[in-house]
Short mmCIF file of C-alpha atoms and ligand atoms in Angstrom, two decimals:
data_model
loop_
_atom_site.label_atom_id
_atom_site.label_comp_id
_atom_site.label_asym_id
_atom_site.label_seq_id
_atom_site.Cartn_x
_atom_site.Cartn_y
_atom_site.Cartn_z
CA MET V 11 -26.92 -0.53 -7.85
CA ILE V 12 -25.68 -4.00 -7.01
CA ASN V 13 -24.15 -4.24 -3.61
CA ARG V 14 -21.17 -6.34 -4.48
CA ARG V 15 -20.31 -7.05 -0.91
CA GLN V 16 -23.75 -8.37 -0.04
CA PHE V 17 -23.66 -10.49 -3.14
CA LEU V 18 -20.46 -12.06 -1.90
CA HIS V 19 -21.79 -12.60 1.55
CA ILE V 20 -24.39 -14.80 -0.02
CA THR V 21 -22.49 -16.59 -2.75
CA GLY V 22 -18.90 -16.12 -1.76
CA THR V 23 -18.68 -18.07 1.45
CA GLY V 24 -18.20 -21.37 -0.35
CA ALA V 25 -15.32 -19.91 -2.31
CA VAL V 26 -13.66 -18.49 0.77
CA GLY V 27 -13.90 -21.74 2.69
CA PHE V 28 -12.58 -23.49 -0.30
CA LEU V 29 -9.46 -21.40 -0.62
CA THR V 30 -8.15 -22.80 2.61
CA GLY V 31 -8.42 -26.24 1.00
CA GLY V 32 -5.82 -25.18 -1.53
CA LEU V 33 -5.83 -24.28 -5.14
CA SER V 34 -5.60 -27.76 -6.60
CA SER V 35 -8.67 -28.96 -4.81
CA LEU V 36 -10.46 -25.90 -6.05
CA LEU V 37 -9.59 -26.71 -9.63
CA ASN V 38 -11.30 -30.06 -9.27
CA VAL V 39 -14.59 -28.47 -8.38
CA PRO V 40 -16.03 -26.38 -11.19
CA SER V 41 -19.20 -25.53 -9.29
CA ILE V 42 -17.84 -22.29 -7.88
CA GLY V 43 -17.07 -20.84 -11.27
CA ALA V 44 -20.40 -22.05 -12.52
CA GLU V 45 -22.15 -20.42 -9.60
CA VAL V 46 -20.65 -17.05 -10.41
CA ASN V 47 -21.37 -17.45 -14.10
CA THR V 48 -25.05 -18.06 -13.64
CA ALA V 49 -25.28 -14.98 -11.48
CA ASN V 50 -23.53 -12.73 -14.00
CA GLU V 51 -23.36 -14.47 -17.36
CA PHE V 52 -19.77 -13.34 -17.46
CA ILE V 53 -17.36 -15.74 -19.12
CA PRO V 54 -13.82 -14.62 -18.42
CA ASP V 55 -10.85 -15.07 -20.75
CA LEU V 56 -8.68 -14.74 -17.71
CA ASP V 57 -9.73 -15.85 -14.24
CA ILE V 58 -7.27 -15.30 -11.42
CA PHE V 59 -6.90 -15.43 -7.69
CA LEU V 60 -5.33 -12.44 -6.05
CA THR V 61 -4.69 -12.47 -2.33
CA ALA V 62 -3.38 -9.77 -0.05
CA THR V 63 -1.38 -11.61 2.55
CA PRO V 64 1.36 -11.11 5.15
CA ALA V 65 4.76 -12.31 3.90
CA GLU V 66 8.44 -12.22 4.79
CA ILE V 67 10.99 -11.10 2.22
CA PRO V 68 14.78 -11.33 2.54
CA LEU V 69 15.66 -7.75 1.59
CA PHE V 70 18.84 -7.32 3.63
CA PRO V 71 21.31 -9.60 5.40
CA GLY V 72 19.86 -10.64 8.74
CA SER V 73 16.16 -10.70 9.57
CA PRO V 74 13.67 -10.97 6.72
CA THR V 75 11.35 -7.99 6.31
CA SER V 76 7.68 -8.45 7.18
CA VAL V 77 5.49 -7.07 4.44
CA TRP V 78 2.01 -7.31 2.99
CA SER V 79 2.01 -8.67 -0.49
CA PHE V 80 -0.35 -9.51 -3.34
CA GLN V 81 -0.05 -13.06 -4.49
CA GLY V 82 -1.71 -14.36 -7.59
CA GLN V 83 -2.56 -17.57 -9.37
CA VAL V 84 -4.11 -18.17 -12.76
CA LEU V 85 -7.22 -20.29 -12.53
CA LYS V 86 -8.21 -20.05 -16.18
CA GLY V 87 -6.49 -18.45 -19.13
CA ASN V 88 -2.94 -17.83 -20.21
CA LYS V 89 -0.51 -18.74 -17.39
CA THR V 90 1.87 -16.00 -18.54
CA SER V 91 -0.78 -13.41 -17.66
CA LEU V 92 0.78 -13.27 -14.19
CA VAL V 93 4.47 -12.53 -13.83
CA SER V 94 5.95 -12.59 -10.34
CA LEU V 95 8.91 -10.42 -9.45
CA GLU V 96 11.65 -12.30 -7.70
CA ARG V 97 12.48 -11.49 -4.11
CA SER V 98 10.02 -8.63 -4.04
CA TYR V 99 7.01 -7.66 -2.00
CA LEU V 100 5.36 -6.32 -5.15
CA GLY V 101 2.34 -8.12 -6.52
CA PRO V 102 2.45 -10.10 -9.74
CA ILE V 103 2.47 -8.12 -12.98
CA ILE V 104 -0.91 -8.72 -14.57
CA ARG V 105 -0.64 -8.75 -18.37
CA VAL V 106 -3.77 -8.62 -20.48
CA ASN V 107 -4.91 -7.68 -23.94
CA ARG V 108 -7.47 -5.06 -24.70
CA GLY V 109 -10.87 -6.66 -25.12
CA GLN V 110 -10.19 -9.50 -22.72
CA LYS V 111 -12.69 -10.29 -20.02
CA VAL V 112 -11.03 -10.59 -16.68
CA ARG V 113 -12.26 -12.05 -13.42
CA ILE V 114 -10.18 -11.40 -10.33
CA ARG V 115 -11.12 -13.21 -7.14
CA PHE V 116 -9.57 -11.00 -4.57
CA THR V 117 -9.20 -12.41 -1.05
CA ASN V 118 -8.19 -10.27 1.87
CA ASP V 119 -5.85 -12.19 4.17
CA ILE V 120 -4.38 -9.18 5.96
CA PRO V 121 -5.62 -8.16 9.39
CA ASP V 122 -7.13 -4.92 8.09
CA GLU V 123 -10.06 -3.94 5.88
CA THR V 124 -9.09 -3.46 2.27
CA ILE V 125 -10.21 -3.34 -1.35
CA VAL V 126 -8.27 -3.25 -4.61
CA HIS V 127 -8.38 -0.43 -7.13
CA TRP V 128 -7.23 -0.72 -10.77
CA HIS V 129 -5.50 2.58 -11.24
CA GLY V 130 -6.13 4.00 -14.71
CA LEU V 131 -8.59 1.37 -15.85
CA HIS V 132 -11.98 2.30 -17.21
CA VAL V 133 -14.30 -0.10 -15.36
CA PRO V 134 -17.82 -0.02 -13.90
CA ALA V 135 -18.21 1.73 -10.54
CA VAL V 136 -18.64 -1.51 -8.56
CA MET V 137 -15.40 -2.85 -10.06
CA ASP V 138 -13.35 0.25 -9.30
CA GLY V 139 -12.36 -0.52 -5.72
CA HIS V 140 -14.09 2.43 -4.08
CA PRO V 141 -13.47 2.41 -0.30
CA ARG V 142 -17.18 1.77 0.35
CA PHE V 143 -16.55 -1.77 -0.94
CA VAL V 144 -13.89 -2.71 1.63
CA ILE V 145 -13.91 -6.29 2.85
CA PRO V 146 -12.60 -7.58 6.17
CA GLN V 147 -9.95 -10.25 6.56
CA GLY V 148 -11.10 -13.61 5.25
CA GLU V 149 -13.57 -12.28 2.69
CA THR V 150 -13.45 -12.33 -1.09
CA TYR V 151 -14.49 -9.67 -3.58
CA ILE V 152 -14.99 -10.74 -7.14
CA TYR V 153 -14.11 -8.32 -9.90
CA GLU V 154 -15.31 -8.88 -13.41
CA PHE V 155 -14.66 -6.45 -16.20
CA GLU V 156 -13.72 -6.16 -19.82
CA VAL V 157 -10.41 -4.44 -20.48
CA ARG V 158 -11.39 -1.41 -22.52
CA ASN V 159 -8.26 0.68 -22.04
CA ARG V 160 -5.76 1.13 -24.78
CA ALA V 161 -2.36 -0.49 -24.36
CA GLY V 162 -0.52 1.04 -21.45
CA THR V 163 1.06 0.81 -18.05
CA TYR V 164 -1.62 0.72 -15.39
CA TRP V 165 -1.33 -0.53 -11.83
CA TYR V 166 -3.30 -1.80 -8.86
CA HIS V 167 -3.20 -1.00 -5.18
CA PRO V 168 -5.46 -1.01 -2.11
CA HIS V 169 -7.99 1.76 -1.56
CA PRO V 170 -9.56 1.55 1.92
CA HIS V 171 -10.35 4.98 3.29
CA GLY V 172 -7.69 6.23 5.68
CA ARG V 173 -5.51 3.15 5.24
CA THR V 174 -4.24 3.36 1.66
CA GLY V 175 -0.92 4.93 2.70
CA PRO V 176 0.09 2.23 5.20
CA GLN V 177 -1.16 -0.62 3.02
CA VAL V 178 0.69 0.47 -0.12
CA TYR V 179 3.69 1.19 2.05
CA GLY V 180 3.47 -2.31 3.50
CA GLY V 181 3.97 -3.72 0.01
CA LEU V 182 0.57 -3.89 -1.66
CA ALA V 183 0.94 -2.75 -5.27
CA GLY V 184 1.48 -4.24 -8.70
CA PHE V 185 1.52 -3.47 -12.40
CA PHE V 186 -1.44 -4.04 -14.70
CA LEU V 187 -0.12 -3.97 -18.26
CA VAL V 188 -2.46 -3.80 -21.20
CA SER V 189 -1.44 -4.59 -24.74
CA ASP V 190 -3.37 -4.12 -27.98
CA ASP V 191 -2.97 -4.45 -31.75
CA GLU V 192 -2.05 -0.82 -32.29
CA GLU V 193 0.81 -1.18 -29.83
CA LYS V 194 1.97 -4.52 -31.22
CA ALA V 195 2.17 -3.05 -34.71
CA VAL V 196 4.66 -0.42 -33.52
CA GLY V 197 7.28 -3.07 -32.80
CA LEU V 198 8.67 -1.69 -29.54
CA PRO V 199 11.24 -3.65 -27.54
CA SER V 200 9.38 -6.53 -25.93
CA GLY V 201 9.96 -9.52 -23.69
CA GLU V 202 13.10 -9.05 -21.61
CA TYR V 203 13.63 -5.65 -23.24
CA ASP V 204 10.33 -4.29 -21.93
CA ILE V 205 10.96 -3.58 -18.27
CA PRO V 206 8.41 -2.30 -15.74
CA LEU V 207 10.05 -0.46 -12.83
CA VAL V 208 8.31 0.79 -9.69
CA ILE V 209 10.08 3.53 -7.77
CA GLN V 210 9.34 3.72 -4.03
CA ASP V 211 10.95 5.13 -0.93
CA ARG V 212 10.99 3.28 2.35
CA ALA V 213 12.57 3.45 5.80
CA PHE V 214 13.76 0.47 7.82
CA ASP V 215 14.69 -0.01 11.44
CA ASN V 216 17.80 -1.81 12.68
CA ASP V 217 16.00 -5.13 12.47
CA ASN V 218 15.19 -4.64 8.74
CA GLN V 219 11.53 -3.85 9.44
CA LEU V 220 9.57 -1.19 7.60
CA VAL V 221 9.00 2.02 9.50
CA TYR V 222 5.97 4.08 8.55
CA THR V 223 5.09 7.53 9.84
CA SER V 224 5.03 8.32 13.50
CA GLY V 225 1.51 9.60 12.92
CA HIS V 226 2.77 13.09 13.73
CA MET V 227 0.43 15.68 12.30
CA MET V 228 3.14 17.44 10.35
CA GLU V 229 4.18 14.18 8.81
CA GLN V 230 0.62 13.67 7.63
CA MET V 231 0.66 17.17 6.16
CA THR V 232 3.74 16.52 4.04
CA GLY V 233 3.28 12.82 3.45
CA PHE V 234 5.61 9.98 4.26
CA LEU V 235 9.19 10.22 3.01
CA GLY V 236 11.64 7.34 3.34
CA ASN V 237 15.40 7.59 3.16
CA LEU V 238 15.98 4.57 0.94
CA ILE V 239 14.94 4.31 -2.71
CA LEU V 240 13.69 0.89 -3.81
CA VAL V 241 13.13 -0.20 -7.38
CA ASN V 242 10.80 -3.15 -7.90
CA GLY V 243 11.05 -3.65 -4.16
CA ASN V 244 14.82 -3.96 -4.28
CA PRO V 245 16.94 -1.62 -2.14
CA ASP V 246 20.02 -1.88 -4.36
CA PHE V 247 18.60 -2.25 -7.81
CA ILE V 248 20.96 -2.55 -10.75
CA LEU V 249 19.64 -2.91 -14.27
CA PRO V 250 21.92 -5.03 -16.45
CA VAL V 251 21.54 -4.06 -20.12
CA THR V 252 23.02 -4.90 -23.48
CA THR V 253 23.94 -2.46 -26.23
CA ARG V 254 20.48 -2.00 -27.65
CA ALA V 255 17.18 -0.21 -27.04
CA TYR V 256 14.83 -0.89 -24.14
CA ARG V 257 11.32 0.09 -23.20
CA LEU V 258 11.37 1.17 -19.57
CA ARG V 259 8.00 1.65 -17.89
CA LEU V 260 8.43 3.76 -14.79
CA LEU V 261 5.80 4.03 -12.08
CA ASN V 262 6.06 6.32 -9.09
CA GLY V 263 4.61 3.97 -6.48
CA SER V 264 5.79 6.04 -3.54
CA ASN V 265 3.53 7.43 -0.84
CA SER V 266 4.41 11.09 -1.32
CA ARG V 267 7.82 11.47 -2.93
CA ILE V 268 8.11 13.15 -6.32
CA TYR V 269 10.96 12.37 -8.69
CA LYS V 270 12.68 14.68 -11.15
CA LEU V 271 13.88 11.97 -13.48
CA ALA V 272 17.00 12.38 -15.59
CA TRP V 273 19.89 10.35 -16.94
CA GLN V 274 23.01 10.74 -14.89
CA ASP V 275 25.09 11.58 -17.95
CA GLY V 276 22.81 14.42 -18.99
CA ARG V 277 21.43 12.89 -22.16
CA PRO V 278 17.80 13.88 -22.73
CA LEU V 279 15.07 11.38 -21.85
CA THR V 280 13.17 9.96 -24.78
CA VAL V 281 9.57 9.60 -23.64
CA ILE V 282 7.25 7.30 -25.56
CA GLY V 283 4.33 6.88 -23.19
CA THR V 284 2.39 8.29 -20.25
CA ASP V 285 -0.34 7.03 -17.89
CA GLY V 286 -2.76 6.00 -20.62
CA GLY V 287 -0.33 4.48 -23.10
CA LEU V 288 1.84 5.51 -25.99
CA LEU V 289 2.24 9.09 -27.16
CA GLU V 290 1.62 9.90 -30.79
CA LYS V 291 5.32 10.38 -31.29
CA PRO V 292 8.37 10.33 -29.03
CA VAL V 293 9.23 13.53 -27.15
CA HIS V 294 12.49 14.57 -25.55
CA ARG V 295 12.93 16.15 -22.14
CA SER V 296 16.05 16.99 -20.20
CA TYR V 297 14.10 15.80 -17.14
CA VAL V 298 10.60 14.60 -16.28
CA MET V 299 8.69 15.29 -13.07
CA LEU V 300 6.97 12.09 -11.95
CA GLY V 301 4.29 12.60 -9.30
CA VAL V 302 2.90 9.80 -7.16
CA GLY V 303 0.80 7.42 -9.23
CA GLU V 304 2.07 8.70 -12.57
CA ARG V 305 3.75 6.52 -15.18
CA ILE V 306 6.21 7.41 -17.87
CA GLU V 307 7.59 5.14 -20.58
CA LEU V 308 11.09 5.69 -21.83
CA TRP V 309 12.93 4.57 -24.90
CA ALA V 310 16.38 3.86 -23.46
CA ASP V 311 19.01 3.20 -26.06
CA PHE V 312 22.40 1.88 -24.92
CA ARG V 313 23.73 1.26 -28.41
CA ARG V 314 26.57 3.74 -28.18
CA TYR V 315 27.70 2.67 -24.72
CA PRO V 316 30.85 0.59 -24.47
CA VAL V 317 30.44 -2.65 -22.56
CA GLY V 318 31.39 -1.99 -18.96
CA THR V 319 29.76 1.44 -18.81
CA GLU V 320 27.93 2.28 -15.60
CA THR V 321 25.30 4.94 -15.64
CA ALA V 322 22.15 5.67 -13.68
CA LEU V 323 18.68 7.09 -13.66
CA VAL V 324 18.71 9.86 -11.09
CA SER V 325 16.34 12.25 -9.39
CA LEU V 326 17.61 15.82 -9.67
CA PRO V 327 17.21 18.27 -6.80
CA PHE V 328 14.18 20.57 -6.98
CA ASP V 329 12.24 22.95 -4.78
CA ALA V 330 9.26 21.03 -3.40
CA GLY V 331 7.64 24.08 -1.81
CA MET V 332 7.13 25.28 1.71
CA MET V 333 6.14 21.96 3.16
CA GLY V 334 8.07 19.79 0.80
CA GLY V 335 10.71 19.31 3.39
CA ARG V 336 13.50 21.60 2.31
CA GLY V 337 12.27 24.59 4.24
CA MET V 338 11.46 22.37 7.07
CA GLY V 339 14.85 21.27 8.31
CA ARG V 340 15.50 24.81 9.42
CA GLY V 341 12.12 25.28 11.02
CA MET V 342 10.69 24.12 14.25
CA MET V 343 9.57 20.87 12.73
CA GLY V 344 13.02 19.87 11.61
CA GLY V 345 15.26 17.41 13.34
CA GLY V 346 13.02 15.13 15.28
CA MET V 347 10.06 15.21 12.96
CA MET V 348 10.96 12.18 10.91
CA GLY V 349 12.73 10.44 13.74
CA TYR V 350 15.42 7.83 13.15
CA GLY V 351 17.69 10.46 11.58
CA ARG V 352 16.49 9.25 8.20
CA VAL V 353 15.39 12.45 6.55
CA LEU V 354 15.67 12.63 2.79
CA PRO V 355 13.52 15.66 1.97
CA ASN V 356 11.25 15.73 -1.05
CA GLY V 357 13.32 17.48 -3.71
CA SER V 358 16.64 15.97 -2.68
CA GLY V 359 18.87 14.66 -5.44
CA PHE V 360 19.92 10.99 -5.48
CA PRO V 361 20.47 8.08 -7.84
CA ILE V 362 17.36 5.93 -8.36
CA PHE V 363 18.98 2.89 -9.92
CA ARG V 364 22.22 2.01 -11.58
CA ILE V 365 22.56 0.63 -15.07
CA ARG V 366 25.37 -1.63 -16.16
CA VAL V 367 26.10 -2.27 -19.83
CA ASN V 368 27.30 -5.84 -19.67
CA ARG V 369 27.10 -7.31 -23.14
CA GLN V 370 27.48 -6.38 -26.80
CA GLU V 371 24.43 -6.97 -28.91
CA LYS V 372 23.38 -6.08 -32.40
CA GLU V 373 20.66 -3.49 -32.27
CA THR V 374 17.65 -4.52 -34.25
CA VAL V 375 15.01 -1.98 -33.25
CA SER V 376 15.04 1.73 -33.85
CA LEU V 377 12.85 4.44 -32.42
CA PRO V 378 9.57 4.63 -34.35
CA GLU V 379 8.51 8.08 -35.52
CA LYS V 380 4.87 7.34 -34.96
CA LEU V 381 3.73 5.48 -31.87
CA SER V 382 -0.04 5.75 -31.79
CA THR V 383 -3.03 7.85 -32.78
CA ILE V 384 -4.60 10.11 -30.21
CA GLU V 385 -7.89 11.75 -30.97
CA ARG V 386 -7.70 15.24 -29.50
CA TYR V 387 -10.61 16.54 -27.46
CA LYS V 388 -11.60 20.06 -28.42
CA PRO V 389 -12.44 22.67 -25.77
CA GLU V 390 -15.35 23.86 -27.93
CA ASP V 391 -16.91 20.41 -27.58
CA THR V 392 -17.12 20.72 -23.79
CA VAL V 393 -20.47 21.35 -22.15
CA ASN V 394 -18.90 24.00 -19.91
CA LEU V 395 -16.78 26.04 -22.30
CA GLY V 396 -15.62 29.17 -20.50
CA TYR V 397 -16.85 27.84 -17.16
CA PRO V 398 -14.48 25.08 -16.08
CA ARG V 399 -15.38 23.21 -12.93
CA THR V 400 -12.82 24.55 -10.50
CA PHE V 401 -11.15 22.58 -7.75
CA HIS V 402 -8.98 24.49 -5.30
CA LEU V 403 -6.39 22.49 -3.41
CA LEU V 404 -6.54 24.07 0.00
CA MET V 405 -5.37 23.65 3.56
CA ARG V 406 -8.35 24.07 5.92
CA HIS V 407 -8.23 23.55 9.68
CA MET V 408 -4.87 21.81 9.38
CA ALA V 409 -6.10 19.33 6.78
CA TRP V 410 -5.68 19.18 3.02
CA THR V 411 -8.97 19.58 1.19
CA ILE V 412 -10.44 19.96 -2.27
CA ASN V 413 -12.55 23.13 -2.39
CA GLY V 414 -12.49 23.12 1.41
CA ARG V 415 -14.17 19.72 1.60
CA ILE V 416 -12.85 16.43 2.84
CA PHE V 417 -13.90 12.92 1.87
CA GLN V 418 -17.22 11.53 3.05
CA MET V 419 -17.87 7.96 1.97
CA GLU V 420 -21.05 8.49 -0.05
CA GLU V 421 -21.20 12.27 -0.30
CA VAL V 422 -21.38 14.06 -3.62
CA ALA V 423 -21.87 17.82 -3.75
CA ASN V 424 -23.95 19.41 -6.49
CA ASP V 425 -20.89 20.67 -8.28
CA GLU V 426 -19.52 17.11 -8.32
CA ARG V 427 -22.29 15.71 -10.50
CA VAL V 428 -21.69 15.27 -14.19
CA ARG V 429 -23.78 13.92 -17.04
CA MET V 430 -23.10 10.77 -18.99
CA ASP V 431 -21.70 11.21 -22.48
CA THR V 432 -20.43 14.70 -21.98
CA LEU V 433 -17.01 16.26 -22.35
CA GLU V 434 -16.08 18.65 -19.54
CA MET V 435 -13.34 21.05 -18.68
CA TRP V 436 -12.00 20.64 -15.15
CA GLU V 437 -9.52 23.03 -13.61
CA PHE V 438 -7.37 22.22 -10.59
CA ILE V 439 -5.76 25.16 -8.80
CA ASN V 440 -2.82 24.82 -6.44
CA GLU V 441 -2.39 28.42 -5.42
CA GLY V 442 -1.45 28.34 -1.82
CA GLY V 443 -2.79 26.13 0.85
CA GLY V 444 -3.92 28.76 3.33
CA MET V 445 -2.28 29.67 6.58
CA GLY V 446 -0.77 27.00 8.73
CA MET V 447 1.39 27.06 11.80
CA MET V 448 4.41 27.74 9.61
CA GLY V 449 2.82 30.36 7.41
CA MET V 450 1.62 29.70 3.90
CA MET V 451 1.53 26.05 3.16
CA ASN V 452 2.24 25.17 -0.37
CA MET V 453 2.90 21.71 -1.63
CA PRO V 454 2.90 19.68 -4.80
CA HIS V 455 -0.30 17.64 -5.27
CA PRO V 456 -0.59 14.81 -7.81
CA ILE V 457 -4.27 14.82 -8.78
CA HIS V 458 -5.94 11.63 -9.95
CA LEU V 459 -9.36 10.86 -11.41
CA HIS V 460 -10.77 7.35 -11.22
CA GLY V 461 -12.11 5.53 -14.21
CA LYS V 462 -10.92 8.03 -16.81
CA GLN V 463 -8.06 8.88 -19.06
CA PHE V 464 -8.15 12.59 -19.75
CA GLN V 465 -6.20 15.18 -21.73
CA VAL V 466 -4.32 18.19 -20.45
CA LEU V 467 -5.46 21.40 -22.13
CA GLU V 468 -3.14 23.89 -20.48
CA ARG V 469 -1.14 24.84 -17.43
CA SER V 470 -0.96 28.34 -16.03
CA GLY V 471 -0.05 30.24 -12.89
CA VAL V 472 3.47 29.63 -11.65
CA THR V 473 4.46 27.32 -14.44
CA HIS V 474 7.00 24.58 -14.07
CA THR V 475 8.63 22.37 -16.64
CA GLY V 476 9.39 18.68 -16.99
CA TYR V 477 5.83 17.51 -17.64
CA VAL V 478 4.73 15.23 -20.41
CA ASP V 479 1.18 16.44 -21.00
CA GLU V 480 0.98 15.29 -24.60
CA GLY V 481 -0.63 11.92 -23.99
CA TRP V 482 -3.49 10.32 -22.08
CA LYS V 483 -3.29 10.96 -18.35
CA ASP V 484 -5.08 9.81 -15.22
CA THR V 485 -2.83 11.61 -12.75
CA VAL V 486 -1.31 15.07 -13.10
CA LEU V 487 1.20 16.79 -10.89
CA LEU V 488 0.53 20.34 -9.76
CA MET V 489 3.53 22.10 -8.32
CA PRO V 490 2.94 25.00 -5.92
CA GLY V 491 1.31 27.96 -7.64
CA GLU V 492 0.22 25.93 -10.64
CA ARG V 493 -3.19 25.58 -12.32
CA ILE V 494 -4.16 22.98 -14.86
CA LYS V 495 -7.11 22.58 -17.21
CA LEU V 496 -8.17 19.08 -18.17
CA LEU V 497 -10.60 17.75 -20.74
CA VAL V 498 -12.51 14.73 -19.43
CA ARG V 499 -15.19 12.65 -21.12
CA PHE V 500 -17.68 10.73 -19.02
CA GLU V 501 -18.88 7.62 -20.76
CA ASP V 502 -19.98 4.01 -20.49
CA TYR V 503 -20.21 3.59 -16.74
CA PRO V 504 -22.49 5.65 -14.51
CA GLY V 505 -22.15 5.98 -10.77
CA LEU V 506 -19.84 7.05 -8.03
CA PHE V 507 -16.13 7.48 -8.69
CA LEU V 508 -13.28 9.13 -6.83
CA TYR V 509 -10.97 11.98 -7.58
CA HIS V 510 -8.20 12.78 -5.16
CA CYS V 511 -4.68 13.81 -4.38
CA HIS V 512 -2.45 10.76 -4.85
CA ASN V 513 -0.08 11.80 -2.10
CA LEU V 514 -1.29 8.84 -0.05
CA GLU V 515 -1.14 10.63 3.28
CA HIS V 516 -3.16 13.51 1.82
CA GLU V 517 -5.64 11.03 0.39
CA ASP V 518 -5.92 9.23 3.72
CA MET V 519 -6.57 12.48 5.56
CA GLY V 520 -9.47 13.16 3.21
CA MET V 521 -8.05 15.07 0.24
CA MET V 522 -10.40 12.97 -1.82
CA ARG V 523 -13.96 13.39 -3.06
CA ASN V 524 -16.59 11.51 -5.01
CA TYR V 525 -17.95 12.61 -8.33
CA PHE V 526 -21.13 11.12 -9.70
CA ILE V 527 -21.91 10.32 -13.32
CA ASN V 528 -25.66 10.61 -13.85
CA ASN V 529 -27.03 8.23 -16.39
CU1 C2O X 18 -4.10 5.04 -7.58
CU2 C2O X 18 -7.62 6.35 -6.11
O1 C2O X 18 -5.88 5.69 -6.87
CU1 CU X 19 -7.11 5.30 -9.63
CU1 CU X 20 -1.90 16.50 -1.89
#
């Protein structure tokens, strides 16, 4: 396998030195692009710079907030492929079409090792941002891949082992939106009526600076929870709308918080898409549970709302389990655990963002009955029918594990090896985390597989509601007591990929493993 990092040590130094000379000077010298091309014979449709860099954002009156932020620049291709969010630490929205070849020259300018992962994208192992590919400050990693995913709402974020939580928290995340012909033919609201929204929780000190965990063990066990909800990096987000339909793409970009999404006025949510793109047809839910890393697309129709109406998307209260925080306030870990008196337990109810209907408009789009075609995997086509690979989400020696194991950079156990071009049944089981200092530890775990979109076959155990399992998924939430069977096909790209809990503090403590696709 190509060692991407070594490759860059040899050929990338020129590019890195060059970056300090500025973008315009770089554009005058085609030799760098040519150099990469001869090495790979890869001709990109879109060639961009992406840099992780320290920045200061005016979030509140007074001192600006120090963050880490992705910044991008189009070197070749459509300039509208990168859309920056105003006054936000979030990275540019990367917009591509299926079939496009993309080169991303990622430079690490933060004083920490890092690497970027394209969450939900089906790319070769060396392009996936596995933590073994981390680069130090000052180095560049060049990604080149063809966009093979169907249209959908994907995203990107850092993936260094043990440091993903603090780096995402610091501001490193962005949307990666894919479009295709099938989606375009549906005629969904587009342009300013197609709105990507990242939901995150943060905590700030009196000087407007981000506060991450104290590093307290119990805080690692639960995951970081902030007391302030930010949408697109904005602490007081209001969505101005007109009296028509919108496509809202929601991403839970939090470290560990789970949202029970609902409209404030009790109308059902109309869901049109999940992690891997559009559903076959719209579904309705009175609420939707959105675990960390998951996406949901809503059809939000404000046609019948008088101008002047204020409403909101809210998170309803729910029971997040023994360690979710609710039980905790009464226990020995309450009070001082979070410090700063900023506790907003997982499962609390609160508004996420407000919506203001500010203008009359003639509605021109209506909800399509058919959104896409999804070929259903059949359990009888799996190579392990009746014998799903089982993954128990367990607490062992005061650490979250998968089957009792924690992450080792290159390690793959025998039961983590799969064969290329096979369909498998995987079962994740969240039936009690084992004994901890507070008794049984039981928590929600959002489980994510790299490089794949899979299908949910069934849930069992202590079943919960509010899931949208109908579409393509790359991350699934397991509430305490729940089990889930997935159908996953391994194809195209062999090698080492990750699967893990997307609670970033769990992931950082090693609730992550490799699986290996044998060619
Ligand atoms: Cu959002 Cu390992 O991924
Ligand atoms: Cu991922
Ligand atoms: Cu977890």
